Amino acid sequence: MQDEVQRVATLRKELEDANKQYYGLDQPRITDSEYDALLRELLDLEAQHPNWITPDSPTQRVGGEVAKQYTKVRHLDPLLSLDNAFAPDDLREFDRRVRQVEEFVDYVVELKIDGLTVALTYENGFMVRGATRGDGTVGEDITANVKTVGSIPLRLNELVAKLSVRGEGYMPKASFARLNQEREEEGQPAFANPRNAAAGSLRQLNSKITAQRKLDYFAYQVLAAKELGLHKQTEVLTFLQEQGFVVNPEYKVFTDIEDIINYCEGMASERHRFPYDIDGLVIKVNEFALQQELGFTAKSPRWAISYKFPAEQVETVVEDIIIRVGRTGVLTPTAVLKPASIAGSTVSRATLHNLDNIRDKDILIGDHVLLQKAGDVIPEVVRVLPEQRTGEERLFEMPDLCPECQSPVRQDEGEVAYRCHSITCPARQREGIIHFVSRDAMSIDGLGPAVIQQLLEAELIKDAADLYTLTFDNLTPVERMGKKSSENLLKAIQESKERGLAPLIFALGIRHTGEKSGKTLAQAFGSMDKLLSTTLEELQAIPDVGPIMAESLLEFFALESTERFLAKLRNAGVNMTAGTTTKPQIFAGQSIVVTGSLEHWERREIETIIEEYGGKSASSVSKKTAFVVAGDKAGSKFVKAQGLGVPILTEEEFEQLLKEKSASI
Ligand code: IVH
């Protein structure tokens, strides 16, 4: 019992540290799978002892609460908006008014994050509420969702009796791009930009979905700052950081408005370098005493102003609308544009998502349109310029037949997407192979879309399983495949056989089954055979497997084409079990801790080795730890292992052990 109590505390600490490293600027020190394993262990322990669950336990971040609707909450202080400055003179005017009250001014200039305000309330150090802005006076209680945002502390580092924090919830560009790609593949409407995606995700009724969306948060304001002994905005930012919040590190202090103007103009051209969208800068008077003297207008403070970047939009022409057929058969209309330069690159294609979007925006082939980049990455047609129409424009119609395989195209009930349902469609085959070899799937390096296309055209492969039959002589005639790259590719193909069950399930490209589901299923079943013979009940009993995914899996496994495809993979020697069976399981059942900096291995490498040989790579030392591998500068784990009498091995000793044990099997 005492052991378990201790273990719970250790797990919580490890998980929170990992969270902080992930969201802060540090490099995460544990792998995703290690994080998942720790979280699972903690969930298990808490399930056995429900009264041990605390409001700040990392398990409270996984979501699960499903609300019917949101409760309204009244904000302690109304959330005001800011006046906007669009030109240097607006900033000079703002400065002039401030200096009427005080000649010597410090300003803090912060990035204006393009997300949505989230107000957080802490009581006795614990987060008790998260709310949206709403109309500024009354917002919505989104506490369950806010808790899933890893960078929002569930407990403050110090015991502050009451604290109200405000900041911006946002979706990083990379998460936005990934989310939209997934949605498109699933035939769901894409989000227009990261702000909408963040808002939609935070207002989800099912917090589990929010948890998957990878949102983030920058804190920038506390209420009643003076009562906490804080007298300046810069002190607030430091205080917030000390309490465990992530504060945007880009803020700067200025005394001269001309310097601020230069800074703003410089930032306007640098705005794309950040991994999140910014739509301007916020200029704030630093001293609270002066802020108070300046006061407020009816809707905004007189001590702050936002400088808005000019929207980056360019005019171009939709020369054609073509169809792309994706891996799941969704037909995506894509605009072929007159090449236009925007936000640092030349754009000649833009997805139009689906027919509804084309009709809503009234886009015709030949139209002049305004183009921008959503989330700074995805080119998007904002609107048509109807005044430029000549009468030559043409209406776009969705084809009745798939442009790649001529099978009939259908729009399923309740879906916006049109699909090609033929599983032999070459486009679906090609996209399926591209997916199969991708990084999180079978991870075959050196096999880009162009090579795949050539292999298909030369009929050297028909599906991904045929990759395993390729020979050196097959590859060298392929364009741009020299001797060395052919050798490397064959090696990568061979190596991919040992990727294991989880990536393989993901690689199959089953609808509604992503990378994470691959891991869940691999863990639950352990082998492809077991998974193939599963039932609806069995699937639904697994947490994280919903009815839609379960149906989709069963449908996929019932297909004859699936059976044939898997048989080919099996014959090729692709490993279809959770672990790799080829390595002797010499560390089976052992928990091994690696600590300190290693010379011969990357941390991830040695952990993989431990797992491949059947061991569990753990992050904390306990009596149950089989042994510790300690590199240079090993710290507390080393000391703890010594104290508990757990054997400590050097890297060399570990290598030796690996050799000896493997040889004796
Ligand atoms: S300060 C009293 N600082 O911009 C106003 N706002 O119109 C306090 N925003 O709704 C706002 N980054 O959601 C402030 N560093 C920042 C910000 C920021 C983004 C948003 C905020 C607000 C809007 C202002």
XYZ file of C-alpha atoms in Angstrom, residues 9 18 50 81 100 113 142 175 196 200 225 228 234 244 271 330 334 436 440 469 531 541 565 600 610 638 653 657:
28
model
C 3.199 10.388 -6.378
C 7.088 15.530 -19.056
C -10.646 6.161 -6.572
C -11.234 44.151 -26.148
C -0.510 63.667 -21.553
C -1.712 35.439 -30.501
C -15.315 24.881 -20.406
C -1.640 20.684 -35.213
C -11.643 28.588 -35.601
C -14.298 24.683 -32.084
C -2.323 41.894 -9.511
C -0.272 39.845 -5.139
C 6.646 42.505 -16.750
C 3.881 27.152 -14.003
C 5.216 36.918 -38.444
C -12.824 11.154 -51.039
C -8.652 21.533 -55.982
C 1.697 2.823 -45.903
C 4.368 7.038 -38.490
C 9.077 -8.433 -53.551
C -7.340 -8.622 -33.911
C -14.933 -2.896 -24.391
C -3.322 -8.191 -48.646
C 27.094 5.145 -27.611
C 15.220 -2.683 -23.921
C 21.525 6.890 -9.532
C 28.308 -3.555 -18.911
C 24.988 -8.332 -20.676
